[in-house]
Amino acid sequence: MMKRSRLNIAQLALLLSLPLGVSQAGQKNSVSVGFTLVTETAAKATVPESGSRGEEATTPNATPVTTSNEATTDGSVRTIQADECLRLSDSHFNAGRQLYFEGDLAGARREFDQAVDALLRAPDSLPDHSRIERRLDEVCNLIYRFDVEKLGAGQKADEEKVAFDEAPIDAISRMTFGVDEKLAPKLQSDLTQVPSGIPLELAGPVPGMIRFFTTTDSGRRALQAGFRRSGRYRPLIERILAEEGVPQELIYLAQAESGFLPRAVSNKKAVGMWQFIAETGGTYQLKHSVDYDERLDPEKATRAAARFLKALYGRYGDWYLAMAAYNCGAGAVDRAVERTGYADYWELLRRHALPQETANYVPIILAMTIIAKSPQDYGIGNIGVDSPLEYDSIRLTAATQVDLIADATLQPVSVIRDLNPSLLGRLAPAGFQVHVPKGAAAATQEALETVPANSRQAWRLHHVSSGDTLAAIAKVYHLTPERIVAVNSSADSLEAGDTLLIPTLDPALNARPASKGQRFARGRYRLVKVQSNRSIVVQHAGHVAASPRVSAQTLHRKAAVRTAGLRR
């Protein structure tokens, strides 16, 4: 239940810690994470023009609920009232985001407030009110990122270490489960009606696993968390599994292995969503270095896993044995078959020929698959899945720090890290294919190319806001005003919306100082040069995109200066 009162955005955002993207899933109606908030109802809507940003949002009155002809992905109704609330909220959010990057923080705060208010005013009686709640989580989380990260400001290297998650399979695979004898006949009857690309059998521990995932608190939490996160990667995984010619049901192997956590690490040092060890990952062309590990890349690891499973199926002609070999290795399965004379997974279990973890491994996957086929039958319905991650990719021509990539994409650093889980540190090497928000590839490439190639390991881009002074900017980056002037072309004054090259020096990277006479090449950017013996205060320049000197696509964000100022 959401409290119906006007809340401070920062206060509301600080109460939320859910991952970005908790909203209605679907390939057709998806969210490009972190770049522009787009929803199933706002996909066709445009951001209000500058003249309409200050208008108060209105939401439908408490009228009788009207449903549209469409349904949500879980089969429930979708009301026109909820659609309108979502559309208004997204319109205000996108307007606020644009104002934020133009330096109008007061206007951005106003629009963000209205975006939240539009959701808070939605009647609780709406049958699809869960859509409103999920969008509220999503909006507040993104506002929180912009506010707390100050668009990437002041983050130190030791604060950017990659965090890894514990692989859930480690704990579950060692557990033992009781079997409900009354449950098996009903399950078997239900399975006869369920189409599947792999056999769905209720032998061995499978009924006990189903009972664990559907009747215990820990089991339900683990299952539902995985189902929710699956929305981020399902379209990608399903596409790759189809391209590689393996059953779609193998997506639940990833859920069993990692819960769809791309940075999951097991106690055996297997990593990623598909839990590759280094040797097997190398066999399937998953590269790793001190800077990155492609086993953590969901797209590349999914491709490798599909090919590995297909090869194992070709070896055994049986999906259960293929999955078992994926877990404990083909050598262990080969030895079990040779020792017992049986090439049958259930027979190998009865004879205790496989490791205990593998004995539970296949039943866990089967249980998850069976429940996912008919979640409502097991009381697991109406899970709000995360929106699919969508991104474009660009290949870096020089080693580039993550902060600079965030500067170029107008995003918080955390958004770039979420899109690139394979990056292990603060530096992406030359040749690395970096993922950026959908639709941002061209602008990002253009922005990065404004920075000298040999300086992208340390330099930053700074988006000037109203009230900035050269002295204040220089102080934040621990530079002198003269050094900033030395790499930016001449202009009479700073203006909100200008983009400055910031020639920061990072001792950890042994970056060389730029030569004293170095100048930034003239191009589509409007760069400034000011006299170093005085501070020039930036005057607010209104809608910067309207200036003939500045392209809307090349406005780049304030990466590390002063404060985001969203808190009242």
XYZ file of C-alpha atoms in Angstrom, residues 74-536:
463
model
C 0.838 -12.434 -16.817
C -2.646 -12.516 -18.310
C -4.272 -9.955 -15.980
C -6.296 -6.993 -17.208
C -4.676 -3.694 -18.112
C -6.715 -0.614 -17.278
C -6.844 2.653 -19.142
C -6.467 4.523 -15.854
C -3.175 2.787 -15.084
C -1.971 3.385 -18.629
C -2.643 7.104 -18.232
C -0.884 7.308 -14.859
C 2.165 5.571 -16.308
C 2.157 7.805 -19.373
C 1.990 10.994 -17.307
C 4.702 9.795 -14.944
C 7.045 8.850 -17.772
C 6.428 12.133 -19.553
C 7.362 14.120 -16.440
C 10.360 11.887 -15.713
C 11.816 12.321 -19.207
C 11.228 16.085 -19.054
C 12.957 16.215 -15.652
C 15.871 14.210 -16.915
C 16.418 16.630 -19.802
C 16.231 19.611 -17.453
C 18.736 17.905 -15.173
C 21.344 17.692 -17.896
C 20.673 21.261 -18.933
C 21.617 22.358 -15.426
C 18.098 23.353 -14.330
C 18.091 21.305 -11.124
C 15.084 23.070 -9.641
C 13.062 22.321 -12.743
C 14.281 18.734 -12.760
C 13.259 18.300 -9.139
C 9.808 19.676 -9.933
C 9.335 17.264 -12.829
C 10.633 14.297 -10.815
C 8.189 15.183 -8.030
C 5.332 15.217 -10.515
C 6.454 11.909 -12.002
C 6.184 10.294 -8.581
C 2.938 12.103 -7.719
C 1.317 10.793 -10.891
C 1.933 7.267 -9.634
C 0.980 7.957 -6.033
C -2.419 9.294 -7.132
C -3.378 6.059 -8.880
C -6.416 4.482 -7.149
C -5.615 1.422 -5.061
C -8.711 -0.236 -6.497
C -7.144 -0.644 -9.937
C -6.855 -4.371 -10.691
C -3.440 -3.766 -12.255
C -2.165 -1.527 -9.448
C 0.941 -3.732 -9.211
C 2.100 -2.112 -12.472
C 2.018 1.276 -10.743
C 3.988 -0.018 -7.771
C 6.663 -1.567 -9.967
C 7.039 1.639 -11.957
C 7.322 3.657 -8.753
C 10.214 1.425 -7.687
C 11.856 1.919 -11.070
C 11.454 5.695 -11.223
C 12.681 6.254 -7.682
C 15.643 3.965 -8.189
C 16.802 5.890 -11.247
C 16.320 9.246 -9.500
C 18.311 7.838 -6.603
C 21.159 6.918 -8.940
C 21.336 10.387 -10.434
C 21.116 12.022 -7.016
C 23.488 9.888 -4.955
C 26.059 9.333 -7.671
C 25.921 13.005 -8.635
C 26.221 11.776 -12.187
C 29.430 9.968 -11.346
C 30.955 12.692 -9.189
C 33.805 12.018 -6.859
C 33.874 8.252 -7.209
C 37.219 6.819 -6.255
C 38.791 3.700 -7.656
C 38.429 1.794 -4.401
C 34.689 2.574 -4.405
C 34.230 1.040 -7.843
C 35.432 -2.483 -7.206
C 33.227 -5.050 -8.865
C 30.937 -6.843 -6.427
C 30.218 -10.518 -6.960
C 27.212 -12.558 -5.865
C 27.182 -16.012 -4.311
C 25.884 -18.633 -6.717
C 22.587 -19.962 -5.233
C 23.229 -23.460 -6.557
C 25.975 -23.950 -3.941
C 23.496 -23.960 -1.069
C 20.489 -25.615 -2.717
C 22.330 -28.499 -4.351
C 23.507 -29.861 -0.984
C 20.060 -29.903 0.595
C 17.825 -32.939 1.029
C 14.101 -32.753 0.415
C 11.120 -34.715 1.648
C 8.661 -36.103 -0.878
C 4.910 -35.521 -0.682
C 3.506 -38.839 -1.880
C 0.107 -37.252 -2.565
C 1.637 -34.588 -4.781
C 3.302 -36.821 -7.378
C 0.137 -38.238 -9.061
C -1.345 -34.756 -9.489
C 1.902 -33.400 -10.902
C 2.227 -36.292 -13.309
C -1.311 -35.709 -14.552
C -0.600 -32.002 -15.066
C 2.614 -32.685 -16.981
C 0.810 -34.645 -19.678
C -0.725 -31.335 -20.783
C 2.539 -29.358 -20.839
C 4.627 -29.131 -24.042
C 8.380 -29.176 -23.479
C 11.597 -29.429 -25.452
C 13.134 -31.661 -22.772
C 11.501 -34.587 -20.918
C 9.749 -33.504 -17.721
C 9.775 -36.466 -15.354
C 8.837 -36.654 -11.693
C 11.380 -39.287 -10.776
C 13.817 -39.125 -7.867
C 13.999 -35.852 -5.933
C 11.924 -33.776 -8.402
C 8.643 -33.763 -6.395
C 10.582 -32.839 -3.268
C 12.252 -29.970 -5.129
C 8.870 -28.711 -6.308
C 7.615 -28.853 -2.738
C 10.677 -26.926 -1.517
C 10.268 -24.140 -4.086
C 6.531 -23.767 -3.556
C 5.925 -24.346 0.171
C 9.003 -23.097 2.046
C 9.885 -19.440 2.551
C 13.499 -19.815 1.453
C 12.545 -21.856 -1.593
C 9.855 -19.439 -2.725
C 12.144 -16.453 -2.247
C 14.896 -18.051 -4.319
C 12.484 -19.090 -7.061
C 10.652 -15.779 -7.254
C 13.864 -13.742 -7.240
C 15.127 -15.747 -10.194
C 11.820 -15.472 -12.052
C 11.846 -11.707 -11.496
C 15.411 -11.213 -12.743
C 14.795 -13.495 -15.721
C 12.882 -10.679 -17.398
C 16.127 -8.790 -17.941
C 17.707 -11.540 -19.985
C 14.862 -13.763 -21.254
C 14.555 -12.227 -24.744
C 18.331 -12.440 -25.219
C 18.587 -16.015 -23.905
C 15.585 -17.288 -25.843
C 16.933 -15.784 -29.052
C 20.359 -17.381 -28.632
C 18.984 -20.792 -27.612
C 16.802 -20.765 -30.729
C 19.728 -19.738 -32.937
C 21.874 -22.553 -31.514
C 19.089 -25.145 -31.827
C 18.728 -26.156 -28.175
C 15.513 -26.381 -26.115
C 14.141 -23.171 -24.634
C 13.696 -24.930 -21.287
C 17.470 -24.774 -20.764
C 17.007 -21.166 -19.675
C 16.229 -22.636 -16.237
C 19.705 -24.102 -16.073
C 20.885 -20.488 -15.825
C 18.357 -19.846 -13.076
C 19.556 -22.887 -11.150
C 23.207 -21.948 -11.646
C 23.072 -18.241 -10.842
C 19.536 -16.969 -10.352
C 20.283 -14.840 -13.449
C 22.984 -12.928 -11.575
C 25.668 -12.119 -14.176
C 28.380 -11.754 -11.507
C 27.608 -14.925 -9.557
C 30.634 -16.843 -8.272
C 30.548 -20.420 -6.956
C 32.755 -22.048 -4.344
C 34.533 -23.801 -7.207
C 35.450 -20.498 -8.870
C 32.922 -20.872 -11.649
C 31.597 -17.436 -12.556
C 28.836 -15.719 -14.452
C 25.226 -16.411 -15.215
C 26.140 -19.801 -16.717
C 28.906 -20.592 -14.215
C 31.871 -21.328 -16.461
C 35.211 -22.299 -15.012
C 38.195 -20.720 -16.742
C 39.186 -23.808 -18.728
C 35.750 -24.507 -20.182
C 35.182 -20.825 -20.853
C 38.413 -20.714 -22.826
C 37.331 -23.733 -24.863
C 34.263 -21.770 -25.956
C 36.164 -18.552 -26.729
C 35.274 -16.677 -23.557
C 38.314 -14.443 -23.053
C 39.473 -12.968 -19.772
C 42.218 -10.635 -18.622
C 42.955 -8.369 -15.676
C 40.457 -5.867 -17.152
C 37.531 -8.057 -18.172
C 36.101 -11.569 -18.066
C 33.702 -12.574 -20.817
C 32.276 -15.337 -18.646
C 30.448 -12.465 -16.930
C 28.989 -11.148 -20.186
C 25.393 -12.468 -20.386
C 25.254 -12.487 -24.188
C 28.620 -14.125 -24.853
C 28.262 -16.579 -21.969
C 24.781 -17.615 -23.141
C 26.138 -18.339 -26.607
C 28.963 -20.402 -25.133
C 26.599 -22.306 -22.796
C 24.214 -23.154 -25.629
C 27.064 -24.537 -27.730
C 28.511 -26.446 -24.791
C 25.146 -28.046 -23.959
C 24.567 -28.905 -27.607
C 27.952 -30.610 -27.735
C 27.181 -32.568 -24.555
C 23.838 -33.676 -25.956
C 25.623 -34.827 -29.082
C 27.923 -36.861 -26.844
C 25.202 -38.588 -24.783
C 21.990 -38.240 -26.803
C 20.215 -37.427 -23.520
C 19.460 -33.993 -22.072
C 19.590 -35.180 -18.463
C 23.088 -36.579 -18.904
C 24.079 -33.461 -20.843
C 22.963 -31.249 -17.931
C 24.697 -33.520 -15.436
C 27.930 -33.291 -17.420
C 27.549 -29.509 -17.557
C 27.609 -29.569 -13.754
C 30.256 -32.128 -12.857
C 32.115 -32.546 -16.117
C 31.865 -35.051 -18.938
C 34.663 -37.124 -17.414
C 32.676 -37.768 -14.222
C 29.589 -38.794 -16.184
C 31.661 -41.017 -18.478
C 33.180 -42.776 -15.481
C 29.777 -43.256 -13.867
C 28.384 -44.801 -17.036
C 31.417 -47.018 -17.479
C 31.362 -48.147 -13.835
C 27.652 -49.012 -13.734
C 26.960 -49.928 -17.330
C 23.969 -47.559 -17.410
C 23.658 -44.456 -19.557
C 20.524 -43.378 -17.700
C 20.496 -40.444 -15.314
C 17.941 -41.861 -12.865
C 19.716 -45.199 -12.733
C 22.996 -43.431 -12.011
C 21.243 -41.621 -9.153
C 19.851 -44.836 -7.705
C 23.338 -46.333 -7.768
C 24.908 -43.204 -6.221
C 27.307 -43.005 -9.149
C 27.195 -39.218 -9.441
C 28.363 -36.534 -6.971
C 25.697 -35.410 -4.494
C 25.541 -31.906 -5.971
C 24.914 -33.360 -9.434
C 22.294 -35.734 -8.035
C 20.246 -32.676 -7.053
C 21.268 -30.515 -9.998
C 19.044 -31.926 -12.731
C 16.007 -32.263 -10.395
C 16.393 -28.581 -9.431
C 16.280 -27.565 -13.101
C 13.309 -29.834 -13.790
C 11.418 -28.495 -10.770
C 11.983 -24.890 -11.842
C 10.907 -25.716 -15.390
C 7.735 -27.502 -14.285
C 6.721 -24.637 -11.980
C 7.507 -22.019 -14.643
C 5.208 -23.782 -17.115
C 2.181 -23.226 -14.846
C 3.203 -20.872 -12.019
C -0.373 -20.087 -10.964
C -0.976 -23.768 -10.265
C 1.737 -23.584 -7.613
C 0.776 -20.231 -6.123
C 3.668 -18.433 -7.843
C 1.639 -16.233 -10.183
C 1.653 -12.469 -10.706
C 5.408 -11.950 -10.374
C 6.475 -8.583 -11.727
C 9.468 -9.432 -13.870
C 12.256 -6.969 -14.592
C 12.193 -5.203 -17.930
C 14.529 -6.532 -20.626
C 17.969 -4.940 -20.792
C 18.408 -3.288 -24.153
C 21.657 -1.833 -25.371
C 23.813 -0.929 -28.321
C 27.510 -1.778 -28.519
C 30.543 0.186 -29.663
C 34.118 -1.009 -29.991
C 36.619 1.136 -28.123
C 39.587 2.338 -30.144
C 41.624 3.186 -27.047
C 41.741 2.183 -23.398
C 38.947 4.146 -21.726
C 37.948 4.565 -18.102
C 34.359 3.701 -17.184
C 33.742 7.180 -15.774
C 34.454 8.721 -19.170
C 32.054 6.281 -20.858
C 29.413 7.346 -18.340
C 30.205 10.994 -19.114
C 29.749 10.336 -22.828
C 26.427 8.527 -22.386
C 24.937 11.015 -19.906
C 24.461 8.219 -17.383
C 25.395 7.353 -13.807
C 28.416 5.076 -13.636
C 26.280 2.304 -12.130
C 24.161 2.115 -15.307
C 27.269 1.529 -17.414
C 28.488 -1.129 -14.986
C 25.112 -2.882 -15.072
C 25.277 -2.998 -18.864
C 28.885 -4.269 -18.761
C 29.189 -6.813 -15.942
C 32.268 -8.332 -17.572
C 34.380 -5.261 -16.759
C 36.477 -6.033 -13.682
C 37.856 -2.587 -12.918
C 37.649 1.043 -13.855
C 39.302 0.641 -17.259
C 37.936 -0.862 -20.483
C 40.814 -1.867 -22.780
C 41.206 -0.936 -26.427
C 39.155 -3.258 -28.627
C 36.612 -3.952 -25.879
C 33.010 -3.967 -27.082
C 31.250 -1.787 -24.536
C 27.474 -1.817 -24.125
C 25.728 1.557 -23.920
C 22.029 2.414 -23.511
C 19.854 1.712 -26.523
C 20.026 4.535 -29.038
C 23.128 6.126 -27.529
C 25.858 4.469 -29.602
C 26.423 7.250 -32.153
C 26.410 10.075 -29.605
C 28.667 8.121 -27.257
C 31.172 7.366 -30.012
C 31.198 11.016 -31.037
C 31.757 12.180 -27.477
C 34.599 9.743 -26.830
C 36.354 10.790 -30.008
C 36.579 14.358 -28.721
C 39.028 13.131 -26.090
C 42.571 12.387 -27.319
C 42.979 8.614 -27.603
C 46.031 8.481 -25.341
C 44.168 10.432 -22.643
C 40.960 8.405 -22.333
C 42.344 6.418 -19.410
C 42.238 9.529 -17.220
C 40.463 12.482 -18.817
C 36.812 13.325 -18.218
C 34.028 15.287 -19.878
C 32.328 17.930 -17.760
C 28.849 19.235 -18.540
C 28.614 22.821 -17.340
C 25.645 23.733 -15.149
C 24.191 27.083 -14.226
C 26.283 28.671 -11.465
C 29.498 26.791 -12.236
C 32.746 28.723 -12.179
C 36.003 27.700 -13.733
C 37.697 27.868 -10.338
C 35.061 25.611 -8.748
C 35.277 23.094 -11.568
C 39.057 23.017 -11.383
C 38.965 22.499 -7.611
C 36.691 19.454 -7.897
C 39.086 17.791 -10.324
C 42.185 18.843 -8.361
C 43.421 20.915 -11.294
C 44.321 24.512 -11.891
C 42.046 26.683 -14.049
C 44.985 27.178 -16.391
C 45.188 23.468 -17.116
C 41.516 23.274 -18.074
C 41.877 26.356 -20.270
C 44.917 24.813 -21.988
C 42.882 22.018 -23.592
C 39.669 23.905 -24.417
C 39.207 26.319 -27.305
C 38.400 29.971 -26.829
C 35.065 31.572 -26.018
C 34.030 34.651 -24.086
C 32.306 32.888 -21.217
C 31.051 29.618 -19.866
C 27.406 28.799 -20.487
C 25.159 26.112 -19.096
C 25.289 23.222 -21.519
C 28.912 23.719 -22.556
C 31.110 20.639 -22.464
C 34.640 20.880 -21.121
C 37.505 18.495 -21.532
C 38.949 17.808 -18.083
C 42.622 16.732 -18.283
C 42.725 14.884 -14.983
C 45.840 12.999 -14.000
C 45.460 9.568 -12.428
C 48.711 8.395 -10.787
C 47.423 4.807 -10.775
C 47.377 4.878 -14.568
C 50.663 6.772 -14.962
C 48.938 9.068 -17.401
C 51.202 11.613 -19.019
C 50.313 15.304 -18.622
C 49.077 16.866 -21.829
C 51.527 19.168 -23.535
C 51.160 22.811 -22.564
C 50.152 23.903 -26.016
C 47.682 21.120 -26.689
C 44.303 22.293 -27.935
C 41.065 20.436 -28.506
C 40.131 20.260 -32.168
C 37.149 22.347 -33.170
C 34.043 20.393 -34.042
C 30.381 20.190 -33.093
C 31.188 20.959 -29.472
C 31.263 24.493 -28.206
C 34.343 24.609 -25.998
C 35.436 27.621 -24.033
C 38.580 29.508 -23.122
C 38.588 32.034 -20.322
C 41.218 34.242 -18.781
C 42.889 32.288 -16.030
C 43.194 35.242 -13.650
C 39.496 35.462 -12.962
C 36.482 33.253 -12.397
C 33.605 33.573 -14.809
